[in-house]
PDB file of C-alpha atoms and ligand atoms in Angstrom:
ATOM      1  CA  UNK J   1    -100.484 -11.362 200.713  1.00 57.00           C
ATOM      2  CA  UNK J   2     -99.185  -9.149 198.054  1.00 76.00           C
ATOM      3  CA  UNK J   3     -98.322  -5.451 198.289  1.00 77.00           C
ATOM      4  CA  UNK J   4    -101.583  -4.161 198.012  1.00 86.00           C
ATOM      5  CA  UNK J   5    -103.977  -2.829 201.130  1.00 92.00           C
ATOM      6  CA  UNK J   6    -105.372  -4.911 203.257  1.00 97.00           C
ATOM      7  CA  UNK J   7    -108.924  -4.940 203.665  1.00 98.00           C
ATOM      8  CA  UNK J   8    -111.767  -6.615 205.412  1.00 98.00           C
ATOM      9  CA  UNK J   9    -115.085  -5.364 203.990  1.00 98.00           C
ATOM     10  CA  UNK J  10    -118.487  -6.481 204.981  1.00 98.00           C
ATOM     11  CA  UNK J  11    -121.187  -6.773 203.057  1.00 98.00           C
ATOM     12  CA  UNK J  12    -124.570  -6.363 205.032  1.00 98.00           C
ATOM     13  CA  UNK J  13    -127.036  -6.921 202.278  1.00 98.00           C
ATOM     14  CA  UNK J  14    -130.175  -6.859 202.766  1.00 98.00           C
ATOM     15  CA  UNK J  15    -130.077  -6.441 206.433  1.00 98.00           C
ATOM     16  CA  UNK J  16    -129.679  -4.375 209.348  1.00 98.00           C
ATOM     17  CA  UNK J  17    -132.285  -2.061 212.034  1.00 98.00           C
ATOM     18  CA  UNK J  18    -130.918   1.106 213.324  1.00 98.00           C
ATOM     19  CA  UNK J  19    -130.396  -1.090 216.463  1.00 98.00           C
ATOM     20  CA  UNK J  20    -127.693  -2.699 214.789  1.00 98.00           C
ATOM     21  CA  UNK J  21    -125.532  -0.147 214.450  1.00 98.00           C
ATOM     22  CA  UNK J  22    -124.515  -1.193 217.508  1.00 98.00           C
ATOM     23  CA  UNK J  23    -122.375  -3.429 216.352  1.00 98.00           C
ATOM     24  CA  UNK J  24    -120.137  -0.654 213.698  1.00 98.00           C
ATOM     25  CA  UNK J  25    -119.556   0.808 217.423  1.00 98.00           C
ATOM     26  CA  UNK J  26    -118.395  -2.443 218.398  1.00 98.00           C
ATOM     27  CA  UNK J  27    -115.676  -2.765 215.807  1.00 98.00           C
ATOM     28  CA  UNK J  28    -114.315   0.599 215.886  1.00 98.00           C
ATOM     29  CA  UNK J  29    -113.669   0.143 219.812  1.00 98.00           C
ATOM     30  CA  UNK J  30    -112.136  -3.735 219.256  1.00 97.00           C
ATOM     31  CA  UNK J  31    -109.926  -2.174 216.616  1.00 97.00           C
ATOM     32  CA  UNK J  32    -108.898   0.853 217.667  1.00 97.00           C
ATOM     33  CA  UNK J  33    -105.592   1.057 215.495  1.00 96.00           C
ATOM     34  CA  UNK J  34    -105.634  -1.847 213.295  1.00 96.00           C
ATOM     35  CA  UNK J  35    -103.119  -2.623 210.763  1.00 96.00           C
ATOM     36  CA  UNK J  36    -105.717  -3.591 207.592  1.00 97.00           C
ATOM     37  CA  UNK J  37    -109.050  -1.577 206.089  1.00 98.00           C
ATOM     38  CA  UNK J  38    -112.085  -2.713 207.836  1.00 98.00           C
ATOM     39  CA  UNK J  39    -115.443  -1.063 206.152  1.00 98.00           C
ATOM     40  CA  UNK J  40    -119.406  -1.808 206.828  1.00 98.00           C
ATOM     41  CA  UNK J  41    -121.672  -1.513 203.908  1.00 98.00           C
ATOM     42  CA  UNK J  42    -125.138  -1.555 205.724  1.00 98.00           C
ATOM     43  CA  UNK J  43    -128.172  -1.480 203.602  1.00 98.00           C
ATOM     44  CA  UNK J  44    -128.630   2.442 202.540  1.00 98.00           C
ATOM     45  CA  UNK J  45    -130.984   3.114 204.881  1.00 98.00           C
ATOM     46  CA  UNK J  46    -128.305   3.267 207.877  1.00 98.00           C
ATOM     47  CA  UNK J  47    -125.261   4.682 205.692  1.00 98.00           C
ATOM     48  CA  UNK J  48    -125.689   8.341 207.275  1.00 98.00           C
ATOM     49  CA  UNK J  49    -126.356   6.887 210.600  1.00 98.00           C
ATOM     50  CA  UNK J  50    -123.536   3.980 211.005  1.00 98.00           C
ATOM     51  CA  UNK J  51    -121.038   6.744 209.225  1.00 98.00           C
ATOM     52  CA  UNK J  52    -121.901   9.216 211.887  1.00 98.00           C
ATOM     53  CA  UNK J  53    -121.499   6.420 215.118  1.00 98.00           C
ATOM     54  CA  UNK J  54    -118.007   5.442 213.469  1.00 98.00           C
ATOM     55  CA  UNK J  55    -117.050   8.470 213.071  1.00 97.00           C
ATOM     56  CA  UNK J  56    -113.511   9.592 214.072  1.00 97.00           C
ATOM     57  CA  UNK J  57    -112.836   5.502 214.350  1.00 98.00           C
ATOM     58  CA  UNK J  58    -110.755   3.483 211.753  1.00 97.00           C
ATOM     59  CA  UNK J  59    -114.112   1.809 210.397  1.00 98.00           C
ATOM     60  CA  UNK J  60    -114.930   2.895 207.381  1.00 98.00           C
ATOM     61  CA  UNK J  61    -118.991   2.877 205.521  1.00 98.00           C
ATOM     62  CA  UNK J  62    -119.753   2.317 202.593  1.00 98.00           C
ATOM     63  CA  UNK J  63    -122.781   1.726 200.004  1.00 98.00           C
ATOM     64  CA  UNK J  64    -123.920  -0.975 198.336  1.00 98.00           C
ATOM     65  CA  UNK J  65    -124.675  -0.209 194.730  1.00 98.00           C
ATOM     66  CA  UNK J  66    -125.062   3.494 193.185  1.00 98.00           C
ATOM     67  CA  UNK J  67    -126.373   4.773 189.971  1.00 98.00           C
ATOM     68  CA  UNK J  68    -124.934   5.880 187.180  1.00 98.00           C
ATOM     69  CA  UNK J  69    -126.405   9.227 187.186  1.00 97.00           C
ATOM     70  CA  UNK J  70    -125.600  12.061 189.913  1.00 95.00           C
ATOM     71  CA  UNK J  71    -129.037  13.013 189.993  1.00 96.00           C
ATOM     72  CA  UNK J  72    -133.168  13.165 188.329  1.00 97.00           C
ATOM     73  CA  UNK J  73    -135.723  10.689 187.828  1.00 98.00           C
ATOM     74  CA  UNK J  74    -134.637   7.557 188.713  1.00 98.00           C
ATOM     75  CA  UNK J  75    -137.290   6.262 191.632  1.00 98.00           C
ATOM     76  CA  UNK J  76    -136.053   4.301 194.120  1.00 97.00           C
ATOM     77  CA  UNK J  77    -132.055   4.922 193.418  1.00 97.00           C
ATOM     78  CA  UNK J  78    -129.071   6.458 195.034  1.00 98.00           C
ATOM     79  CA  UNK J  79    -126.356   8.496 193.495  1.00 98.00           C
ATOM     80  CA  UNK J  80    -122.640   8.395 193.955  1.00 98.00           C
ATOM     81  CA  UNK J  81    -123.010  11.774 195.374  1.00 98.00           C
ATOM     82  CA  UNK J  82    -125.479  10.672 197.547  1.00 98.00           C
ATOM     83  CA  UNK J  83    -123.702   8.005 199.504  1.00 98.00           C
ATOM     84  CA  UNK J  84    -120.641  10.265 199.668  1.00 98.00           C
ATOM     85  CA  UNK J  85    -122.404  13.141 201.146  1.00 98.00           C
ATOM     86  CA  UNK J  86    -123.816  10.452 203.734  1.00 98.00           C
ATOM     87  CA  UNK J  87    -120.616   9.866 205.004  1.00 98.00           C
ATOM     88  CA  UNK J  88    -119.573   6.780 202.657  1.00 98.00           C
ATOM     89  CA  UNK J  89    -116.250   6.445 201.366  1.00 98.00           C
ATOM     90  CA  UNK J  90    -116.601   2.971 199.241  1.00 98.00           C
ATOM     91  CA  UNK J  91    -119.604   1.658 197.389  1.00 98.00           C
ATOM     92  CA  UNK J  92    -119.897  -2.011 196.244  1.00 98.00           C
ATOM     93  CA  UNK J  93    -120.781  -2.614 192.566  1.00 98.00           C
ATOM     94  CA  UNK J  94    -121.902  -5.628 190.497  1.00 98.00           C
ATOM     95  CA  UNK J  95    -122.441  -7.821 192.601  1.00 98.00           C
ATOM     96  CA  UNK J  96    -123.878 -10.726 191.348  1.00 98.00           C
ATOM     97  CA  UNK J  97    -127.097 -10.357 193.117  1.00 98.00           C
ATOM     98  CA  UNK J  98    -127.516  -7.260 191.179  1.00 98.00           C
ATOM     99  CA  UNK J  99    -126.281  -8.694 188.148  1.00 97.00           C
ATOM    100  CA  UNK J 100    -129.054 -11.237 188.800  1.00 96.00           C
ATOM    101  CA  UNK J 101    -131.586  -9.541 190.389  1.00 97.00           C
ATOM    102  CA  UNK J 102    -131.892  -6.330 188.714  1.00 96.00           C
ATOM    103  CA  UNK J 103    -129.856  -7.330 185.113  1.00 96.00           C
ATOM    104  CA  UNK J 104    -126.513  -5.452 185.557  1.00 97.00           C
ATOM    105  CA  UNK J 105    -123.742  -5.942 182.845  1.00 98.00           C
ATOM    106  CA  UNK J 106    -120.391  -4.950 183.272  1.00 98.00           C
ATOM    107  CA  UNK J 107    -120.784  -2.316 181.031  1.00 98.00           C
ATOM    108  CA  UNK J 108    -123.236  -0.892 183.461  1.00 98.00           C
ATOM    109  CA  UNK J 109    -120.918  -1.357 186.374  1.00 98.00           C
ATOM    110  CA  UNK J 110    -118.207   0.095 184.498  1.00 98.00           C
ATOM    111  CA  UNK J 111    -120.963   3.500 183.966  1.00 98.00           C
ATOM    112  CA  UNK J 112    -121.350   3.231 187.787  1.00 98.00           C
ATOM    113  CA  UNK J 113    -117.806   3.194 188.783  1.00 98.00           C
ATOM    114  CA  UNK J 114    -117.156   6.311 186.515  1.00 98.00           C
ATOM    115  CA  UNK J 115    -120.070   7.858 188.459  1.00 98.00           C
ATOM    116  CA  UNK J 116    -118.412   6.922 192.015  1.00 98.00           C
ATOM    117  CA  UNK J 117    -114.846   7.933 191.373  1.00 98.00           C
ATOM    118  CA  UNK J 118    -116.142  11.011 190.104  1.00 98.00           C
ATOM    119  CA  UNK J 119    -117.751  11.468 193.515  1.00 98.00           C
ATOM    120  CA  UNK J 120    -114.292  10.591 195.470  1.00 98.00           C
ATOM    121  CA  UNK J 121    -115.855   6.962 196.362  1.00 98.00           C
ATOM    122  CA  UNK J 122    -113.827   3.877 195.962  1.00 98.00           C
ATOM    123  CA  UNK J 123    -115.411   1.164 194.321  1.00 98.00           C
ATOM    124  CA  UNK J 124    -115.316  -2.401 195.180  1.00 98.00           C
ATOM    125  CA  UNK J 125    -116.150  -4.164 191.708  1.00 98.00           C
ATOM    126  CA  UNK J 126    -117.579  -7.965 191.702  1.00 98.00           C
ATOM    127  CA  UNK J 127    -116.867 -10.498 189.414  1.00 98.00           C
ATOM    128  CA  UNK J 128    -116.924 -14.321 189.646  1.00 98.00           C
ATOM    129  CA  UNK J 129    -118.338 -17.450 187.585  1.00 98.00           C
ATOM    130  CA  UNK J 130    -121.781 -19.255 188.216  1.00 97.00           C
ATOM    131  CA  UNK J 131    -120.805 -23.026 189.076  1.00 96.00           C
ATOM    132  CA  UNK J 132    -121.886 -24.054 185.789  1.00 97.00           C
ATOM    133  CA  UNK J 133    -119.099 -21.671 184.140  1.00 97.00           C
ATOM    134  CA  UNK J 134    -116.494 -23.420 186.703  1.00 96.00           C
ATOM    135  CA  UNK J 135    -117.911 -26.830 185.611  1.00 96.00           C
ATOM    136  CA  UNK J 136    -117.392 -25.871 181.671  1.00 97.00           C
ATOM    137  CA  UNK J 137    -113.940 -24.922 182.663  1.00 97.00           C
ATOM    138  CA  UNK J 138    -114.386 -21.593 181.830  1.00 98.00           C
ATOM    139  CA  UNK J 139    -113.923 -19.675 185.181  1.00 98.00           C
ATOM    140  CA  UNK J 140    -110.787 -17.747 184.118  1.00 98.00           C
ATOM    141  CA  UNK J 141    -111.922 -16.351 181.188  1.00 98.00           C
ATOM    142  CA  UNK J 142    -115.454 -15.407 182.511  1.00 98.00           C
ATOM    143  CA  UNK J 143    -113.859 -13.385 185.356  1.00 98.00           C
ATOM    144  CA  UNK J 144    -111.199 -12.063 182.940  1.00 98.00           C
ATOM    145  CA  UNK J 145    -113.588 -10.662 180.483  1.00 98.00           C
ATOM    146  CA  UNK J 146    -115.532  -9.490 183.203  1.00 98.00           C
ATOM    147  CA  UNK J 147    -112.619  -7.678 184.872  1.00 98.00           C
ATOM    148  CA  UNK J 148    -112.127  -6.339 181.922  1.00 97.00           C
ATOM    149  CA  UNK J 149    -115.547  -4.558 181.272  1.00 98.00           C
ATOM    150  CA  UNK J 150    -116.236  -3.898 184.696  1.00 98.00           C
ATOM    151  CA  UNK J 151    -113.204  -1.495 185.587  1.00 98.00           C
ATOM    152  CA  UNK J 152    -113.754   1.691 183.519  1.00 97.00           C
ATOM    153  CA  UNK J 153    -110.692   3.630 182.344  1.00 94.00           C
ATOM    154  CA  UNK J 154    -108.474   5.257 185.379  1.00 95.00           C
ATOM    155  CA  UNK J 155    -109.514   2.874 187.804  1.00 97.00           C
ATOM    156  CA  UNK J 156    -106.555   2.391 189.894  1.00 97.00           C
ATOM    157  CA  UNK J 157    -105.149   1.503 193.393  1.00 97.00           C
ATOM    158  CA  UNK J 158    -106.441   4.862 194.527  1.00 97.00           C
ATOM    159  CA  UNK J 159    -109.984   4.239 193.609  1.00 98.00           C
ATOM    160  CA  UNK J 160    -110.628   0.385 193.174  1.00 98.00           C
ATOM    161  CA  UNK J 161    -110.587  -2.738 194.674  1.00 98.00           C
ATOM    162  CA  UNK J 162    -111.886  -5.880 193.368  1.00 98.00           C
ATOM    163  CA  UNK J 163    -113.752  -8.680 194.865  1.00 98.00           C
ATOM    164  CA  UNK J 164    -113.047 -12.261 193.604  1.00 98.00           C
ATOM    165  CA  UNK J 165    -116.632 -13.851 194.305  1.00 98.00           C
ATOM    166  CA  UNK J 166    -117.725 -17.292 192.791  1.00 98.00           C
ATOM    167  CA  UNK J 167    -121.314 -17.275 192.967  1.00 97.00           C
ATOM    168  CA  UNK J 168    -121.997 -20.502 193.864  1.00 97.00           C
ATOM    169  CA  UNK J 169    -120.033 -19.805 197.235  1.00 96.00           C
ATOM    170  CA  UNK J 170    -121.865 -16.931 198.155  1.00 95.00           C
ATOM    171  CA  UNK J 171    -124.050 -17.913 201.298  1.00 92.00           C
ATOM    172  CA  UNK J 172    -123.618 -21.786 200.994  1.00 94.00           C
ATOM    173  CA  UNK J 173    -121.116 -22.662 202.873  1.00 92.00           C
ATOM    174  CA  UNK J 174    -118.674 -23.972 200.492  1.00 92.00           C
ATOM    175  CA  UNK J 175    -115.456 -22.190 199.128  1.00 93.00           C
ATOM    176  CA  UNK J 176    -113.209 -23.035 196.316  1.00 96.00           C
ATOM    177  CA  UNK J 177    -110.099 -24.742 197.039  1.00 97.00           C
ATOM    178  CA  UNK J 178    -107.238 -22.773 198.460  1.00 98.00           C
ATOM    179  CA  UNK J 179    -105.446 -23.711 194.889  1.00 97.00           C
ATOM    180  CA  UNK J 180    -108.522 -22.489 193.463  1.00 97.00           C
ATOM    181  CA  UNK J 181    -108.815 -18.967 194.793  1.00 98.00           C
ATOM    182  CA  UNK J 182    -104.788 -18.612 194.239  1.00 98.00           C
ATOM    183  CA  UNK J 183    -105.347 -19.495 190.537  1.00 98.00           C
ATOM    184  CA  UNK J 184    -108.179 -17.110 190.181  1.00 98.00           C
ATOM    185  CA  UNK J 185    -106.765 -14.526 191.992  1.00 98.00           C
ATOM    186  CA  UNK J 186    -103.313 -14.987 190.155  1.00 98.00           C
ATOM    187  CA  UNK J 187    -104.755 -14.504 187.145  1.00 98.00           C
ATOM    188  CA  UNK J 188    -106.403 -11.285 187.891  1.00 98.00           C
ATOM    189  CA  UNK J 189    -103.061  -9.530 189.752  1.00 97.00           C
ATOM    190  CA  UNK J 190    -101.526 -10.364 186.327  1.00 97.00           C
ATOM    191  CA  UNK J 191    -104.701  -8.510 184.247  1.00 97.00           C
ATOM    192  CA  UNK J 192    -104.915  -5.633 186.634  1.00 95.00           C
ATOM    193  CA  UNK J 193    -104.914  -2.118 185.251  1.00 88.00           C
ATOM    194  CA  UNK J 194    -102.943  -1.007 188.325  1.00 92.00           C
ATOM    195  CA  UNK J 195    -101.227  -4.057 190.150  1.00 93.00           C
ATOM    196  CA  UNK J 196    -101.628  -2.830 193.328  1.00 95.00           C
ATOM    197  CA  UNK J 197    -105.058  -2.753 193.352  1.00 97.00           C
ATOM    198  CA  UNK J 198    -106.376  -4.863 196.438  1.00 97.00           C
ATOM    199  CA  UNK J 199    -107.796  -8.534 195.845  1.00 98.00           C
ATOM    200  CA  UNK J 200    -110.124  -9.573 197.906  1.00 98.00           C
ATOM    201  CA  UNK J 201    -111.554 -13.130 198.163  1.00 98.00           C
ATOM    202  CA  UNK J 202    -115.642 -13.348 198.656  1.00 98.00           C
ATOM    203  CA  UNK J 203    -118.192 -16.331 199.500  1.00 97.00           C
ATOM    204  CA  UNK J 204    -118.499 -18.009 202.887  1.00 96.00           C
ATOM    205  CA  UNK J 205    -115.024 -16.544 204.353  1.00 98.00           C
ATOM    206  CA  UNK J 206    -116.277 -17.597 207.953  1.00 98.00           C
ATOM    207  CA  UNK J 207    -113.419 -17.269 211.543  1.00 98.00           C
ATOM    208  CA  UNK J 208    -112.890 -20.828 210.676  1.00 97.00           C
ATOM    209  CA  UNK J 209    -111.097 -20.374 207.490  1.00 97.00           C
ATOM    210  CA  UNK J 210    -110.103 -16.683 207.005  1.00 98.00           C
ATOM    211  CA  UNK J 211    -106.227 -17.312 207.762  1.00 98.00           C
ATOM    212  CA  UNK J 212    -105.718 -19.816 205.411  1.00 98.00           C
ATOM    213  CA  UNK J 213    -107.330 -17.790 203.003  1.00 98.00           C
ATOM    214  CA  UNK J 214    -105.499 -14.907 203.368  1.00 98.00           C
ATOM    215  CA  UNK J 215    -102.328 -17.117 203.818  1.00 97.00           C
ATOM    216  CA  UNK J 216    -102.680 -17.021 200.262  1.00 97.00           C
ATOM    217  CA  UNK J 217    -100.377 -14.464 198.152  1.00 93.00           C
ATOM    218  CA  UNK J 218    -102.131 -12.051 196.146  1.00 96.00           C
ATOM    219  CA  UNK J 219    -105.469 -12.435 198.447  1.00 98.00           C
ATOM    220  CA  UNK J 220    -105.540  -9.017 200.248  1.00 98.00           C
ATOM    221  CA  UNK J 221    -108.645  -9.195 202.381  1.00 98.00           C
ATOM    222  CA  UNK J 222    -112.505 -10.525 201.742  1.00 98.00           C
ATOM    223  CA  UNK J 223    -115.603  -9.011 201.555  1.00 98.00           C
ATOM    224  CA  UNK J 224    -117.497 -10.801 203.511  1.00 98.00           C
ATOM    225  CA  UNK J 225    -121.450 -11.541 204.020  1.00 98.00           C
ATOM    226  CA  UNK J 226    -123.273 -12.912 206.920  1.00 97.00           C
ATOM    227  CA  UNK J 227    -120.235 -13.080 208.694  1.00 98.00           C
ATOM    228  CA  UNK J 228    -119.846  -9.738 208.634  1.00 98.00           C
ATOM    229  CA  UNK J 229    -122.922  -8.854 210.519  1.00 98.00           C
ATOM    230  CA  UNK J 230    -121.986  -9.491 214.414  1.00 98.00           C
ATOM    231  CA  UNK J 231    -118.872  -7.663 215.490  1.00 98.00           C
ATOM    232  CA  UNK J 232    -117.974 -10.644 217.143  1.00 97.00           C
ATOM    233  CA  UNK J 233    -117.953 -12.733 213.935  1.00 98.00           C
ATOM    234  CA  UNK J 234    -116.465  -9.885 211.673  1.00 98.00           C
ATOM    235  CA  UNK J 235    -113.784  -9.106 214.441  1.00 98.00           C
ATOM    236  CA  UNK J 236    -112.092 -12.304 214.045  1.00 98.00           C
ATOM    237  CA  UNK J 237    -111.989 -12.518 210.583  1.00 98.00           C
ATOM    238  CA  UNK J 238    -110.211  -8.648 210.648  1.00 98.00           C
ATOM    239  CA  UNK J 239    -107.920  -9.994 212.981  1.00 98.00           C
ATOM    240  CA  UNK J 240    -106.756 -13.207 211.189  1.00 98.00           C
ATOM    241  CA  UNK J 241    -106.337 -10.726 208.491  1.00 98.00           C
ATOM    242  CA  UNK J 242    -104.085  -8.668 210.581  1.00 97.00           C
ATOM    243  CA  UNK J 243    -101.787 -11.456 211.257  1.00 96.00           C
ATOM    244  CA  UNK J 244    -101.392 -12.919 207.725  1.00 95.00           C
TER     245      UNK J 244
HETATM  246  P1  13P W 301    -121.368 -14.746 202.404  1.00 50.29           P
HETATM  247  O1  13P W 301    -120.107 -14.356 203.160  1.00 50.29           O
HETATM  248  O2  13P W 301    -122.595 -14.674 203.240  1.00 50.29           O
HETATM  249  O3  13P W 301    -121.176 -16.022 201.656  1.00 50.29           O
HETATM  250  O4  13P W 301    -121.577 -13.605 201.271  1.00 50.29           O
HETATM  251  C1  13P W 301    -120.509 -13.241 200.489  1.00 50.29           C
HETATM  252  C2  13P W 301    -120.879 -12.028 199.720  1.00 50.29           C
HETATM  253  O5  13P W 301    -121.702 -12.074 198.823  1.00 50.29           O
HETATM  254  C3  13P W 301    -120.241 -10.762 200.077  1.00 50.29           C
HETATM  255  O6  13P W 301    -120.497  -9.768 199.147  1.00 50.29           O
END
């Protein structure tokens, strides 16, 4: 654990029903005055409504991907703007299911981010290497270079975090090594604009093996998937995060 704020984020994805707001409700009465971040990003269709069920609680809502632009003819997208007015305080960017599914570059995460600080949202920014860039030994340098294009100029401990996430660990069920994740996320406190910028650690963080995750210095928190979407589930992770 380094200096930086602790967070536990979760990462709804494609899923959630207005009857699961529910469980945002849940959280904020389990952790009434916690001592870490904890933030929902539901799907953008309950944003407005989880944000106003939270609301005047320590759990925080946030978005899932914005667009560059505050506003015009873009079908189908959400601005910056948008999610703040909504109630969100944080939007996720680059994942790499965007990156896959709908082509993002950094450079286009980096033209997002500029969008959301400019809209008083934090960003979380993505990065992390496909297995076959981890197999080629190339893992730092693919997550350096994309740290480096991803965080636009003047992002800072104020308005970014940024979410180590190896792709091949995202819903499987298997995580790097703890020596792994500490060399990765090493690396990046040392190549941080701002170093106390939170770290967080991403793919398959489950109860089972959050504290010896976050046992590790310079991991501040995870951002965390389908573990994230019971309160039950999420509420242990938050509180081994509370106790490393
Ligand atoms: P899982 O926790 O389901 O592996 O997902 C991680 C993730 O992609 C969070 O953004």
């Amino acid at each position: 654990m380094s200096e930086a704020c602790k967070l536990a984020a979760g990462n709804w994805k494609m899923n959630g029903l207005r009857a699961d707001i529910e469980e945002a409700r849940r959280l904020a009465t389990l952790f009434k005055e916690p001592s870490c971040g904890i933030l929902l990003c539901p799907p953008a269709t309950l944003v407005a409504a989880m944000a106003d069920a939270v609301s005047g609680s320590r759990v925080m809502v946030g978005g899932q991907d914005c667009h560059a632009h505050v506003s015009g003819a873009h079908t189908g997208d959400i601005s910056a703007q948008m999610l703040a007015d909504s109630g969100a305080r944080h939007v996720i960017l680059g994942h790499s299911e965007r990156r896959t599914d709908h082509g993002e570059t950094s450079a286009s995460v980096a033209a997002k981010a500029v969008a959301a600080h400019a809209a008083g949202l934090v960003t979380i920014i993505c990065i992390g290497e496909t297995e076959a860039q981890r197999d080629a030994g190339d893992t730092l340098a693919v997550v350096l270079s994309q740290l480096q294009a991803s965080v636009p100029e003047g992002g800072n401990a104020a308005n970014t975090v940024i979410a180590y996430e190896p792709v091949w660990a995202i819903g499987t069920g298997r995580t790097p090594t703890l020596e792994q994740i500490a060399e990765v996320h090493d690396a990046l406190r040392a190549a941080l604009p701002d170093a106390a910028i939170s770290l967080l650690y991403g793919g398959s963080v489950k109860p089972g093996n959050a504290a010896e995750i976050f046992a590790i210095g310079n991991v501040d928190g995870a951002l965390v998937g389908g573990a994230s979407l019971k309160a039950a589930e999420f509420g242990a992770i938050i509180s081994a995060l509370e106790e490393a």
